[in-house]
PDB file of C-alpha atoms and ligand atoms in Angstrom:
ATOM      1  CA  MET A 128       5.031   8.159 -14.915  1.00 94.00           C
ATOM      2  CA  ASN A 129       5.045  11.204 -12.600  1.00 94.00           C
ATOM      3  CA  ASN A 130       3.843   9.564  -9.370  1.00 98.00           C
ATOM      4  CA  PHE A 131       3.306   6.004  -8.192  1.00 98.00           C
ATOM      5  CA  THR A 132       0.302   6.259  -5.905  1.00 98.00           C
ATOM      6  CA  SER A 133      -1.737   3.472  -7.538  1.00 98.00           C
ATOM      7  CA  ILE A 134      -1.887   1.425 -10.729  1.00 98.00           C
ATOM      8  CA  HIS A 135      -3.725   4.381 -12.284  1.00 97.00           C
ATOM      9  CA  ASP A 136      -0.424   6.293 -12.388  1.00 98.00           C
ATOM     10  CA  VAL A 137       1.233   3.571 -14.465  1.00 98.00           C
ATOM     11  CA  THR A 138       1.181   4.679 -18.091  1.00 95.00           C
ATOM     12  CA  ASP A 139       2.626   1.434 -19.530  1.00 97.00           C
ATOM     13  CA  LEU A 140       2.374  -1.648 -17.322  1.00 98.00           C
ATOM     14  CA  SER A 141       4.102  -3.955 -19.854  1.00 98.00           C
ATOM     15  CA  ALA A 142       7.058  -1.572 -20.004  1.00 98.00           C
ATOM     16  CA  LEU A 143       7.226  -1.370 -16.193  1.00 98.00           C
ATOM     17  CA  LEU A 144       7.184  -5.164 -15.975  1.00 98.00           C
ATOM     18  CA  GLN A 145       9.896  -5.402 -18.633  1.00 98.00           C
ATOM     19  CA  THR A 146      12.006  -2.912 -16.650  1.00 98.00           C
ATOM     20  CA  ALA A 147      11.612  -5.166 -13.587  1.00 98.00           C
ATOM     21  CA  GLN A 148      12.639  -8.223 -15.570  1.00 97.00           C
ATOM     22  CA  ASP A 149      15.696  -6.382 -16.934  1.00 98.00           C
ATOM     23  CA  ILE A 150      16.625  -5.338 -13.377  1.00 98.00           C
ATOM     24  CA  LYS A 151      16.483  -8.968 -12.247  1.00 97.00           C
ATOM     25  CA  GLU A 152      19.101  -9.816 -14.857  1.00 97.00           C
ATOM     26  CA  LEU A 153      21.310  -6.736 -14.470  1.00 98.00           C
ATOM     27  CA  PRO A 154      20.543  -4.924 -11.192  1.00 97.00           C
ATOM     28  CA  PHE A 155      23.369  -2.390 -11.555  1.00 97.00           C
ATOM     29  CA  ALA A 156      22.881  -1.554 -15.250  1.00 98.00           C
ATOM     30  CA  HIS A 157      21.745   1.978 -14.338  1.00 97.00           C
ATOM     31  CA  GLU A 158      23.975   2.639 -11.341  1.00 96.00           C
ATOM     32  CA  GLN A 159      24.471   6.291 -12.353  1.00 95.00           C
ATOM     33  CA  MET A 160      20.814   7.039 -13.007  1.00 97.00           C
ATOM     34  CA  GLY A 161      20.092   8.605  -9.607  1.00 97.00           C
ATOM     35  CA  ARG A 162      23.383  10.519  -9.411  1.00 96.00           C
ATOM     36  CA  GLN A 163      22.960  13.931  -7.753  1.00 96.00           C
ATOM     37  CA  GLN A 164      19.311  13.078  -6.999  1.00 97.00           C
ATOM     38  CA  SER A 165      17.807  12.355  -3.614  1.00 98.00           C
ATOM     39  CA  MET A 166      14.743  10.727  -2.105  1.00 98.00           C
ATOM     40  CA  CYS A 167      13.007  11.125   1.254  1.00 98.00           C
ATOM     41  CA  LEU A 168      11.148   8.104   2.632  1.00 98.00           C
ATOM     42  CA  LEU A 169       8.589   9.396   5.092  1.00 98.00           C
ATOM     43  CA  PHE A 170       7.180   6.815   7.500  1.00 98.00           C
ATOM     44  CA  PHE A 171       4.113   7.493   9.625  1.00 97.00           C
ATOM     45  CA  ASN A 172       4.030   3.731  10.448  1.00 97.00           C
ATOM     46  CA  ALA A 173       6.309   0.746  11.032  1.00 96.00           C
ATOM     47  CA  SER A 174       7.952  -1.216   8.238  1.00 98.00           C
ATOM     48  CA  LEU A 175      10.680  -3.759   7.563  1.00 98.00           C
ATOM     49  CA  ARG A 176      10.449  -4.674   3.861  1.00 98.00           C
ATOM     50  CA  THR A 177       9.339  -1.347   2.427  1.00 98.00           C
ATOM     51  CA  ARG A 178      11.898   0.606   4.408  1.00 98.00           C
ATOM     52  CA  LEU A 179      14.841  -1.644   3.506  1.00 98.00           C
ATOM     53  CA  SER A 180      13.983  -2.717  -0.039  1.00 98.00           C
ATOM     54  CA  THR A 181      13.309   0.849  -1.232  1.00 98.00           C
ATOM     55  CA  GLN A 182      16.640   2.034   0.194  1.00 98.00           C
ATOM     56  CA  GLN A 183      18.463  -0.887  -1.430  1.00 98.00           C
ATOM     57  CA  ALA A 184      16.730  -0.208  -4.741  1.00 98.00           C
ATOM     58  CA  ALA A 185      17.865   3.425  -4.528  1.00 98.00           C
ATOM     59  CA  PHE A 186      21.431   2.339  -3.713  1.00 98.00           C
ATOM     60  CA  ARG A 187      21.551   0.259  -6.900  1.00 98.00           C
ATOM     61  CA  ILE A 188      20.887   3.352  -9.046  1.00 98.00           C
ATOM     62  CA  GLY A 189      23.024   5.785  -7.040  1.00 98.00           C
ATOM     63  CA  LEU A 190      20.042   7.664  -5.569  1.00 98.00           C
ATOM     64  CA  HIS A 191      20.767   9.241  -2.174  1.00 98.00           C
ATOM     65  CA  THR A 192      18.064   8.364   0.390  1.00 98.00           C
ATOM     66  CA  VAL A 193      17.022   9.814   3.733  1.00 98.00           C
ATOM     67  CA  VAL A 194      14.544   7.916   5.903  1.00 98.00           C
ATOM     68  CA  PHE A 195      12.390  10.056   8.179  1.00 97.00           C
ATOM     69  CA  ASP A 196      10.187   8.478  10.873  1.00 97.00           C
ATOM     70  CA  ILE A 197       7.990  11.493  11.202  1.00 95.00           C
ATOM     71  CA  ASN A 198       6.281  10.368  14.428  1.00 93.00           C
ATOM     72  CA  ALA A 199       9.679   9.983  16.105  1.00 93.00           C
ATOM     73  CA  GLY A 200      11.314  13.371  15.701  1.00 91.00           C
ATOM     74  CA  GLY A 201       9.071  15.280  13.296  1.00 93.00           C
ATOM     75  CA  TRP A 202       6.281  17.728  14.035  1.00 95.00           C
ATOM     76  CA  ASN A 203       2.722  16.483  14.357  1.00 96.00           C
ATOM     77  CA  LEU A 204       1.117  17.462  11.020  1.00 97.00           C
ATOM     78  CA  GLU A 205      -2.227  19.149  10.395  1.00 96.00           C
ATOM     79  CA  PHE A 206      -4.059  18.093   7.223  1.00 96.00           C
ATOM     80  CA  GLU A 207      -7.330  20.063   7.580  1.00 94.00           C
ATOM     81  CA  ASP A 208      -7.753  23.290   5.658  1.00 94.00           C
ATOM     82  CA  GLY A 209      -8.622  26.465   7.547  1.00 95.00           C
ATOM     83  CA  THR A 210      -7.961  25.025  11.018  1.00 95.00           C
ATOM     84  CA  VAL A 211      -7.057  27.254  13.949  1.00 97.00           C
ATOM     85  CA  MET A 212      -3.937  25.363  14.952  1.00 96.00           C
ATOM     86  CA  LYS A 213      -4.162  25.679  18.723  1.00 96.00           C
ATOM     87  CA  GLY A 214      -3.953  21.923  19.398  1.00 95.00           C
ATOM     88  CA  ASP A 215      -1.092  19.430  19.295  1.00 95.00           C
ATOM     89  CA  LYS A 216      -0.426  19.834  15.564  1.00 96.00           C
ATOM     90  CA  ALA A 217       2.500  22.191  15.083  1.00 95.00           C
ATOM     91  CA  GLU A 218       2.930  22.190  11.311  1.00 96.00           C
ATOM     92  CA  HIS A 219       0.562  22.142   8.347  1.00 97.00           C
ATOM     93  CA  VAL A 220       1.100  19.726   5.469  1.00 98.00           C
ATOM     94  CA  LYS A 221       1.113  22.698   3.090  1.00 98.00           C
ATOM     95  CA  GLU A 222       4.465  23.845   4.503  1.00 98.00           C
ATOM     96  CA  ALA A 223       5.848  20.406   5.426  1.00 98.00           C
ATOM     97  CA  ALA A 224       5.251  18.917   1.954  1.00 98.00           C
ATOM     98  CA  ALA A 225       6.567  22.024   0.197  1.00 98.00           C
ATOM     99  CA  VAL A 226       9.738  22.042   2.331  1.00 98.00           C
ATOM    100  CA  ILE A 227      10.408  18.327   1.813  1.00 98.00           C
ATOM    101  CA  GLY A 228       9.769  18.912  -1.905  1.00 98.00           C
ATOM    102  CA  ALA A 229      12.372  21.691  -1.859  1.00 98.00           C
ATOM    103  CA  TYR A 230      14.976  19.348  -0.338  1.00 98.00           C
ATOM    104  CA  PHE A 231      14.320  16.141  -2.323  1.00 98.00           C
ATOM    105  CA  ASP A 232      13.605  14.957  -5.874  1.00 98.00           C
ATOM    106  CA  ILE A 233      11.317  12.031  -4.947  1.00 98.00           C
ATOM    107  CA  ILE A 234       9.164  11.488  -1.841  1.00 98.00           C
ATOM    108  CA  GLY A 235       7.947   8.089  -0.586  1.00 98.00           C
ATOM    109  CA  ILE A 236       5.170   8.024   2.013  1.00 98.00           C
ATOM    110  CA  ARG A 237       3.778   5.294   4.266  1.00 98.00           C
ATOM    111  CA  THR A 238       0.556   6.246   5.997  1.00 98.00           C
ATOM    112  CA  PHE A 239      -1.787   3.514   7.192  1.00 98.00           C
ATOM    113  CA  ALA A 240      -5.556   3.623   7.509  1.00 98.00           C
ATOM    114  CA  GLY A 241      -6.831   4.739  10.913  1.00 97.00           C
ATOM    115  CA  LEU A 242      -9.750   2.272  10.514  1.00 98.00           C
ATOM    116  CA  LYS A 243     -12.110   4.571  12.423  1.00 97.00           C
ATOM    117  CA  ASP A 244     -13.558   6.786   9.680  1.00 98.00           C
ATOM    118  CA  ARG A 245     -13.982   5.092   6.299  1.00 98.00           C
ATOM    119  CA  GLU A 246     -14.600   8.293   4.350  1.00 97.00           C
ATOM    120  CA  GLU A 247     -11.479   9.862   5.791  1.00 97.00           C
ATOM    121  CA  ASP A 248      -9.315   6.802   5.064  1.00 98.00           C
ATOM    122  CA  TYR A 249     -10.659   6.333   1.543  1.00 98.00           C
ATOM    123  CA  ALA A 250     -10.149  10.053   0.746  1.00 97.00           C
ATOM    124  CA  GLU A 251      -6.368   9.367   0.816  1.00 98.00           C
ATOM    125  CA  ARG A 252      -5.692  12.912   1.896  1.00 96.00           C
ATOM    126  CA  VAL A 253      -2.083  12.393   3.091  1.00 97.00           C
ATOM    127  CA  ILE A 254      -0.885  11.078  -0.261  1.00 98.00           C
ATOM    128  CA  GLU A 255      -3.132  13.493  -2.119  1.00 98.00           C
ATOM    129  CA  GLN A 256      -1.838  16.516  -0.205  1.00 98.00           C
ATOM    130  CA  PHE A 257       1.798  15.535  -0.597  1.00 98.00           C
ATOM    131  CA  VAL A 258       1.212  15.221  -4.355  1.00 98.00           C
ATOM    132  CA  ARG A 259      -0.472  18.636  -4.349  1.00 98.00           C
ATOM    133  CA  TYR A 260       1.946  20.591  -2.161  1.00 98.00           C
ATOM    134  CA  SER A 261       5.376  18.966  -2.611  1.00 98.00           C
ATOM    135  CA  GLY A 262       5.718  19.547  -6.351  1.00 97.00           C
ATOM    136  CA  LYS A 263       7.766  16.333  -6.574  1.00 97.00           C
ATOM    137  CA  PRO A 264       6.980  12.741  -7.626  1.00 98.00           C
ATOM    138  CA  VAL A 265       5.308  10.815  -4.782  1.00 98.00           C
ATOM    139  CA  ILE A 266       5.569   7.060  -4.255  1.00 98.00           C
ATOM    140  CA  ASN A 267       2.933   5.313  -2.157  1.00 98.00           C
ATOM    141  CA  LEU A 268       4.702   3.058   0.367  1.00 98.00           C
ATOM    142  CA  GLU A 269       1.260   1.853   1.608  1.00 98.00           C
ATOM    143  CA  SER A 270      -1.620   4.185   2.174  1.00 98.00           C
ATOM    144  CA  PRO A 271      -5.087   3.596   3.663  1.00 98.00           C
ATOM    145  CA  THR A 272      -6.511   2.012   0.499  1.00 98.00           C
ATOM    146  CA  ARG A 273      -3.549   0.729  -1.494  1.00 98.00           C
ATOM    147  CA  HIS A 274      -0.049  -0.782  -1.430  1.00 98.00           C
ATOM    148  CA  PRO A 275       1.011  -0.556  -5.081  1.00 98.00           C
ATOM    149  CA  LEU A 276       4.705  -1.415  -4.550  1.00 98.00           C
ATOM    150  CA  GLN A 277       3.579  -4.660  -2.912  1.00 98.00           C
ATOM    151  CA  SER A 278       1.078  -5.407  -5.684  1.00 98.00           C
ATOM    152  CA  PHE A 279       3.606  -4.749  -8.417  1.00 98.00           C
ATOM    153  CA  THR A 280       5.977  -7.099  -6.563  1.00 98.00           C
ATOM    154  CA  ASP A 281       3.220  -9.707  -6.470  1.00 98.00           C
ATOM    155  CA  LEU A 282       2.715  -9.396 -10.219  1.00 98.00           C
ATOM    156  CA  ILE A 283       6.468  -9.752 -10.870  1.00 98.00           C
ATOM    157  CA  THR A 284       6.533 -12.847  -8.637  1.00 98.00           C
ATOM    158  CA  ILE A 285       3.533 -14.537 -10.250  1.00 98.00           C
ATOM    159  CA  GLU A 286       4.990 -13.872 -13.715  1.00 98.00           C
ATOM    160  CA  GLU A 287       8.234 -15.470 -12.534  1.00 98.00           C
ATOM    161  CA  TYR A 288       6.653 -18.596 -11.039  1.00 98.00           C
ATOM    162  CA  LYS A 289       3.597 -19.268 -13.207  1.00 98.00           C
ATOM    163  CA  GLN A 290       3.584 -22.567 -15.095  1.00 98.00           C
ATOM    164  CA  VAL A 291       0.548 -21.811 -17.270  1.00 97.00           C
ATOM    165  CA  GLU A 292      -0.310 -18.707 -19.281  1.00 96.00           C
ATOM    166  CA  LYS A 293      -3.454 -17.880 -17.276  1.00 98.00           C
ATOM    167  CA  PRO A 294      -2.982 -19.176 -13.725  1.00 98.00           C
ATOM    168  CA  LYS A 295      -5.797 -19.407 -11.218  1.00 98.00           C
ATOM    169  CA  VAL A 296      -4.930 -16.915  -8.472  1.00 98.00           C
ATOM    170  CA  VAL A 297      -6.919 -17.040  -5.242  1.00 98.00           C
ATOM    171  CA  LEU A 298      -6.947 -14.146  -2.788  1.00 98.00           C
ATOM    172  CA  SER A 299      -7.932 -15.772   0.488  1.00 98.00           C
ATOM    173  CA  TRP A 300      -8.905 -13.893   3.653  1.00 98.00           C
ATOM    174  CA  ALA A 301      -7.220 -15.286   6.781  1.00 96.00           C
ATOM    175  CA  PRO A 302      -7.784 -14.707  10.497  1.00 95.00           C
ATOM    176  CA  HIS A 303      -5.779 -12.192  12.517  1.00 95.00           C
ATOM    177  CA  PRO A 304      -6.059 -11.015  16.138  1.00 93.00           C
ATOM    178  CA  ARG A 305      -5.874  -7.304  15.203  1.00 95.00           C
ATOM    179  CA  ALA A 306      -7.931  -5.241  12.778  1.00 96.00           C
ATOM    180  CA  LEU A 307      -5.854  -4.656   9.647  1.00 97.00           C
ATOM    181  CA  PRO A 308      -6.447  -2.304   6.691  1.00 98.00           C
ATOM    182  CA  GLN A 309      -7.840  -3.444   3.336  1.00 98.00           C
ATOM    183  CA  ALA A 310      -4.962  -1.787   1.429  1.00 98.00           C
ATOM    184  CA  VAL A 311      -2.996  -4.890   0.393  1.00 98.00           C
ATOM    185  CA  ALA A 312      -6.106  -6.793  -0.680  1.00 98.00           C
ATOM    186  CA  ASN A 313      -7.633  -3.810  -2.547  1.00 98.00           C
ATOM    187  CA  SER A 314      -4.406  -3.149  -4.354  1.00 98.00           C
ATOM    188  CA  PHE A 315      -3.746  -6.817  -5.175  1.00 98.00           C
ATOM    189  CA  VAL A 316      -7.180  -7.070  -6.807  1.00 98.00           C
ATOM    190  CA  GLU A 317      -6.657  -3.814  -8.682  1.00 98.00           C
ATOM    191  CA  TRP A 318      -3.362  -5.043 -10.159  1.00 98.00           C
ATOM    192  CA  MET A 319      -4.515  -8.587 -10.886  1.00 98.00           C
ATOM    193  CA  LYS A 320      -7.460  -7.156 -12.828  1.00 98.00           C
ATOM    194  CA  GLN A 321      -4.919  -5.716 -15.288  1.00 97.00           C
ATOM    195  CA  THR A 322      -3.840  -9.284 -16.175  1.00 98.00           C
ATOM    196  CA  ASP A 323      -5.714 -12.130 -17.832  1.00 97.00           C
ATOM    197  CA  TYR A 324      -5.243 -14.384 -14.797  1.00 98.00           C
ATOM    198  CA  ASN A 325      -8.240 -16.254 -13.404  1.00 98.00           C
ATOM    199  CA  LEU A 326      -8.659 -14.271 -10.156  1.00 98.00           C
ATOM    200  CA  VAL A 327     -10.984 -15.484  -7.394  1.00 98.00           C
ATOM    201  CA  ILE A 328     -11.561 -13.888  -3.978  1.00 98.00           C
ATOM    202  CA  THR A 329     -12.619 -15.943  -0.982  1.00 98.00           C
ATOM    203  CA  HIS A 330     -13.610 -14.656   2.466  1.00 97.00           C
ATOM    204  CA  PRO A 331     -16.291 -15.190   5.098  1.00 96.00           C
ATOM    205  CA  PRO A 332     -19.516 -13.202   4.539  1.00 95.00           C
ATOM    206  CA  GLY A 333     -19.139  -9.662   5.886  1.00 96.00           C
ATOM    207  CA  TYR A 334     -15.579  -9.140   4.658  1.00 97.00           C
ATOM    208  CA  GLU A 335     -16.559  -7.859   1.196  1.00 98.00           C
ATOM    209  CA  LEU A 336     -14.027  -5.349  -0.080  1.00 98.00           C
ATOM    210  CA  ALA A 337     -15.054  -2.029  -1.646  1.00 98.00           C
ATOM    211  CA  LYS A 338     -16.874  -2.577  -4.948  1.00 98.00           C
ATOM    212  CA  GLN A 339     -14.617  -0.041  -6.659  1.00 97.00           C
ATOM    213  CA  PHE A 340     -11.874  -2.675  -6.383  1.00 98.00           C
ATOM    214  CA  THR A 341     -13.742  -5.974  -6.722  1.00 98.00           C
ATOM    215  CA  GLU A 342     -16.293  -5.168  -9.460  1.00 97.00           C
ATOM    216  CA  GLY A 343     -16.256  -8.071 -11.919  1.00 97.00           C
ATOM    217  CA  VAL A 344     -14.177 -10.443  -9.751  1.00 98.00           C
ATOM    218  CA  PRO A 345     -15.909 -13.637  -8.525  1.00 98.00           C
ATOM    219  CA  VAL A 346     -16.237 -14.024  -4.751  1.00 98.00           C
ATOM    220  CA  VAL A 347     -16.560 -17.578  -3.418  1.00 98.00           C
ATOM    221  CA  TYR A 348     -17.633 -17.818   0.215  1.00 97.00           C
ATOM    222  CA  LYS A 349     -16.465 -21.440   0.614  1.00 97.00           C
ATOM    223  CA  GLN A 350     -12.689 -21.335   0.957  1.00 98.00           C
ATOM    224  CA  MET A 351     -12.201 -25.026   0.043  1.00 97.00           C
ATOM    225  CA  GLU A 352     -14.216 -24.529  -3.138  1.00 98.00           C
ATOM    226  CA  ALA A 353     -12.118 -21.502  -4.077  1.00 98.00           C
ATOM    227  CA  PHE A 354      -8.867 -23.427  -3.510  1.00 98.00           C
ATOM    228  CA  ALA A 355      -9.777 -26.146  -6.053  1.00 98.00           C
ATOM    229  CA  ASP A 356      -7.181 -26.195  -8.861  1.00 97.00           C
ATOM    230  CA  ALA A 357      -5.583 -22.927  -7.744  1.00 98.00           C
ATOM    231  CA  ASP A 358      -2.062 -22.197  -9.007  1.00 98.00           C
ATOM    232  CA  PHE A 359      -1.387 -19.445  -6.457  1.00 98.00           C
ATOM    233  CA  ILE A 360      -2.853 -18.932  -2.982  1.00 98.00           C
ATOM    234  CA  TYR A 361      -2.355 -15.329  -1.888  1.00 98.00           C
ATOM    235  CA  THR A 362      -3.390 -14.996   1.735  1.00 98.00           C
ATOM    236  CA  LYS A 363      -4.106 -11.785   3.604  1.00 98.00           C
ATOM    237  CA  ASN A 364      -6.209 -10.641   6.499  1.00 97.00           C
ATOM    238  CA  TRP A 365      -8.304  -7.499   6.269  1.00 98.00           C
ATOM    239  CA  SER A 366     -10.922  -5.965   8.540  1.00 98.00           C
ATOM    240  CA  ALA A 367     -14.495  -5.359   7.385  1.00 98.00           C
ATOM    241  CA  TYR A 368     -15.180  -2.583   4.866  1.00 98.00           C
ATOM    242  CA  ASP A 369     -18.968  -2.342   5.427  1.00 98.00           C
ATOM    243  CA  ASP A 370     -18.808  -2.562   9.232  1.00 97.00           C
ATOM    244  CA  TYR A 371     -15.694  -0.473   8.890  1.00 98.00           C
ATOM    245  CA  GLY A 372     -12.513  -1.587  10.608  1.00 98.00           C
ATOM    246  CA  LYS A 373     -14.218  -4.336  12.607  1.00 97.00           C
ATOM    247  CA  ILE A 374     -13.125  -7.930  13.213  1.00 96.00           C
ATOM    248  CA  LEU A 375     -16.365  -9.871  12.728  1.00 94.00           C
ATOM    249  CA  GLN A 376     -15.041 -13.199  13.905  1.00 76.00           C
ATOM    250  CA  GLU A 377     -11.707 -14.828  14.598  1.00 68.00           C
ATOM    251  CA  ASP A 378     -12.631 -17.786  12.402  1.00 77.00           C
ATOM    252  CA  SER A 379      -9.460 -19.845  12.743  1.00 81.00           C
ATOM    253  CA  ASP A 380     -11.115 -22.231  10.260  1.00 94.00           C
ATOM    254  CA  TRP A 381      -9.841 -19.877   7.573  1.00 97.00           C
ATOM    255  CA  MET A 382      -6.152 -20.448   8.374  1.00 97.00           C
ATOM    256  CA  VAL A 383      -4.295 -21.894   5.358  1.00 98.00           C
ATOM    257  CA  THR A 384      -3.343 -25.475   6.106  1.00 98.00           C
ATOM    258  CA  GLN A 385      -1.528 -28.273   4.345  1.00 98.00           C
ATOM    259  CA  GLU A 386      -4.841 -30.106   3.978  1.00 98.00           C
ATOM    260  CA  LYS A 387      -6.337 -27.135   2.133  1.00 98.00           C
ATOM    261  CA  MET A 388      -3.256 -26.752  -0.068  1.00 98.00           C
ATOM    262  CA  LYS A 389      -3.817 -30.365  -1.210  1.00 98.00           C
ATOM    263  CA  LEU A 390      -7.010 -29.145  -2.944  1.00 98.00           C
ATOM    264  CA  THR A 391      -4.986 -26.853  -5.185  1.00 98.00           C
ATOM    265  CA  ASN A 392      -2.988 -27.486  -8.329  1.00 98.00           C
ATOM    266  CA  ASN A 393       0.164 -27.816  -6.207  1.00 98.00           C
ATOM    267  CA  ALA A 394      -0.190 -24.066  -5.676  1.00 98.00           C
ATOM    268  CA  ARG A 395       2.479 -21.614  -4.653  1.00 98.00           C
ATOM    269  CA  PHE A 396       1.797 -19.902  -1.329  1.00 98.00           C
ATOM    270  CA  MET A 397       2.182 -16.115  -1.190  1.00 98.00           C
ATOM    271  CA  HIS A 398       1.844 -13.458   1.505  1.00 98.00           C
ATOM    272  CA  CYS A 399       3.161  -9.876   1.657  1.00 98.00           C
ATOM    273  CA  LEU A 400       4.685 -10.406   5.163  1.00 98.00           C
ATOM    274  CA  PRO A 401       4.883  -9.903   8.089  1.00 98.00           C
ATOM    275  CA  ILE A 402       2.896 -13.051   8.783  1.00 98.00           C
ATOM    276  CA  ARG A 403       1.654 -14.618  12.012  1.00 97.00           C
ATOM    277  CA  ARG A 404       2.555 -18.289  11.979  1.00 98.00           C
ATOM    278  CA  ASN A 405      -0.191 -20.768  12.846  1.00 96.00           C
ATOM    279  CA  VAL A 406      -2.769 -17.957  12.738  1.00 96.00           C
ATOM    280  CA  ILE A 407      -2.729 -16.973   9.063  1.00 97.00           C
ATOM    281  CA  VAL A 408      -0.946 -20.113   7.877  1.00 98.00           C
ATOM    282  CA  GLU A 409       0.371 -23.365   9.314  1.00 97.00           C
ATOM    283  CA  ASP A 410       4.124 -23.747   9.736  1.00 98.00           C
ATOM    284  CA  ALA A 411       3.970 -26.743   7.421  1.00 98.00           C
ATOM    285  CA  VAL A 412       2.783 -24.562   4.516  1.00 98.00           C
ATOM    286  CA  LEU A 413       5.072 -21.611   5.195  1.00 98.00           C
ATOM    287  CA  ASP A 414       8.105 -23.900   5.542  1.00 98.00           C
ATOM    288  CA  SER A 415       7.221 -26.015   2.519  1.00 98.00           C
ATOM    289  CA  ASP A 416       8.872 -25.801  -0.883  1.00 98.00           C
ATOM    290  CA  ARG A 417       5.606 -24.378  -2.289  1.00 98.00           C
ATOM    291  CA  SER A 418       5.960 -21.209  -0.226  1.00 98.00           C
ATOM    292  CA  ILE A 419       7.514 -18.321  -2.193  1.00 98.00           C
ATOM    293  CA  VAL A 420       7.190 -15.609   0.449  1.00 98.00           C
ATOM    294  CA  ILE A 421      10.953 -14.988   0.603  1.00 98.00           C
ATOM    295  CA  PRO A 422      11.546 -14.577  -3.156  1.00 98.00           C
ATOM    296  CA  GLN A 423       8.342 -12.532  -3.165  1.00 98.00           C
ATOM    297  CA  ALA A 424       9.772 -10.221  -0.493  1.00 98.00           C
ATOM    298  CA  ALA A 425      13.100 -10.095  -2.361  1.00 98.00           C
ATOM    299  CA  ASN A 426      11.216  -8.849  -5.416  1.00 98.00           C
ATOM    300  CA  ARG A 427      10.216  -5.756  -3.421  1.00 98.00           C
ATOM    301  CA  MET A 428      13.695  -4.416  -4.303  1.00 98.00           C
ATOM    302  CA  VAL A 429      13.099  -5.096  -7.974  1.00 98.00           C
ATOM    303  CA  ALA A 430       9.671  -3.435  -7.967  1.00 98.00           C
ATOM    304  CA  ALA A 431      10.970  -0.368  -6.148  1.00 98.00           C
ATOM    305  CA  GLN A 432      13.942  -0.057  -8.500  1.00 98.00           C
ATOM    306  CA  ALA A 433      11.712  -0.348 -11.586  1.00 98.00           C
ATOM    307  CA  VAL A 434       9.423   2.375 -10.229  1.00 98.00           C
ATOM    308  CA  LEU A 435      12.338   4.661  -9.321  1.00 98.00           C
ATOM    309  CA  GLN A 436      13.998   4.209 -12.714  1.00 98.00           C
ATOM    310  CA  THR A 437      10.718   4.921 -14.523  1.00 98.00           C
ATOM    311  CA  ILE A 438      10.043   8.073 -12.485  1.00 98.00           C
ATOM    312  CA  LEU A 439      13.622   9.332 -12.971  1.00 97.00           C
ATOM    313  CA  GLN A 440      13.440   8.615 -16.709  1.00 95.00           C
ATOM    314  CA  SER A 441      10.143  10.547 -16.972  1.00 92.00           C
ATOM    315  CA  THR A 442      11.726  13.484 -15.136  1.00 88.00           C
ATOM    316  CA  PHE A 443      14.761  13.450 -17.478  1.00 84.00           C
ATOM    317  CA  ASP A 444      12.463  13.269 -20.509  1.00 87.00           C
ATOM    318  CA  ARG A 445      10.414  16.244 -19.287  1.00 84.00           C
ATOM    319  CA  GLU A 446      13.558  18.296 -18.701  1.00 82.00           C
ATOM    320  CA  LEU A 447      15.002  17.644 -22.187  1.00 76.00           C
TER     321      LEU A 447
HETATM  322  N1  LIG B 639       4.912  -6.076   2.978  1.00 79.45           N
HETATM  323  C1  LIG B 639       5.313  -4.936   3.568  1.00 79.45           C
HETATM  324  O1  LIG B 639       4.954  -3.821   3.134  1.00 79.45           O
HETATM  325  O2  LIG B 639       6.145  -5.134   4.616  1.00 79.45           O
HETATM  326  P1  LIG B 639       6.553  -4.003   5.679  1.00 79.45           P
HETATM  327  O3  LIG B 639       5.271  -3.541   6.342  1.00 79.45           O
HETATM  328  O4  LIG B 639       7.503  -4.670   6.624  1.00 79.45           O
HETATM  329  O5  LIG B 639       7.176  -2.864   4.942  1.00 79.45           O
END
């Protein structure tokens, strides 16, 4: 695996999952693996879990890490080709990516969707240009269309908690006061489609995700119907894809409540966090013993470590 920008970079998902499971048992088994190697985590946007869990994962394999909040101390980057750079953008990605690639062995990038121009967001040009110009493995720490480290974490967590071979997993839209990207939902669907789980998506009409992600996955517009017999409820807000970046309605009726959870097969409640209490989900659900959001978040370290180990191993193999 050279990069980790989406599930399409994963050459052997079973092996990656096995690596994660091995890490859970022996987190420091490869504590020398990242020796004399370094990683830059480049953040264009805020983060708690991604920022901390990826650094902790690196620590457990001896990989030196530098975190760079590029909007707070870096130059404003230009991504267009052939631009006359007379505006507020002082450095082109061609130089910035190449320089960071000269300093570090692995680069992680968080760059959210702007939610104004769908074509621009879905072109993924920040990740794509860092892959092209840095010459080093790139890890997606959440980009406009995907959050693969989160989705891999979600897969690890469902494998850990499932009670039946093929659980019913429901991705349920939830209300939110601000327009949020589709990245977590897109990516979750993309990863779940690699399993034989019974995946169902539920959202109000108008919140259809891009077909490239949801093709073949049933969409149920009645949330209560979707919840019936579910083993996992994975809740997430996203803004509209068709009417791009818009909040169509607040629809607090879609909040996950204890009453709705009673329709499920005693389901586990999941969310990537951060979560707005009593907007996305009732306190009673989040504080219940069915909520696994904390072990889910803890698994972010495991997912990141498995990805780092796999990338480092691929690099060693290529250099042999
Ligand atoms: N789930 C997640 O990516 O959390 P952060 O935005 O805090 O990193």
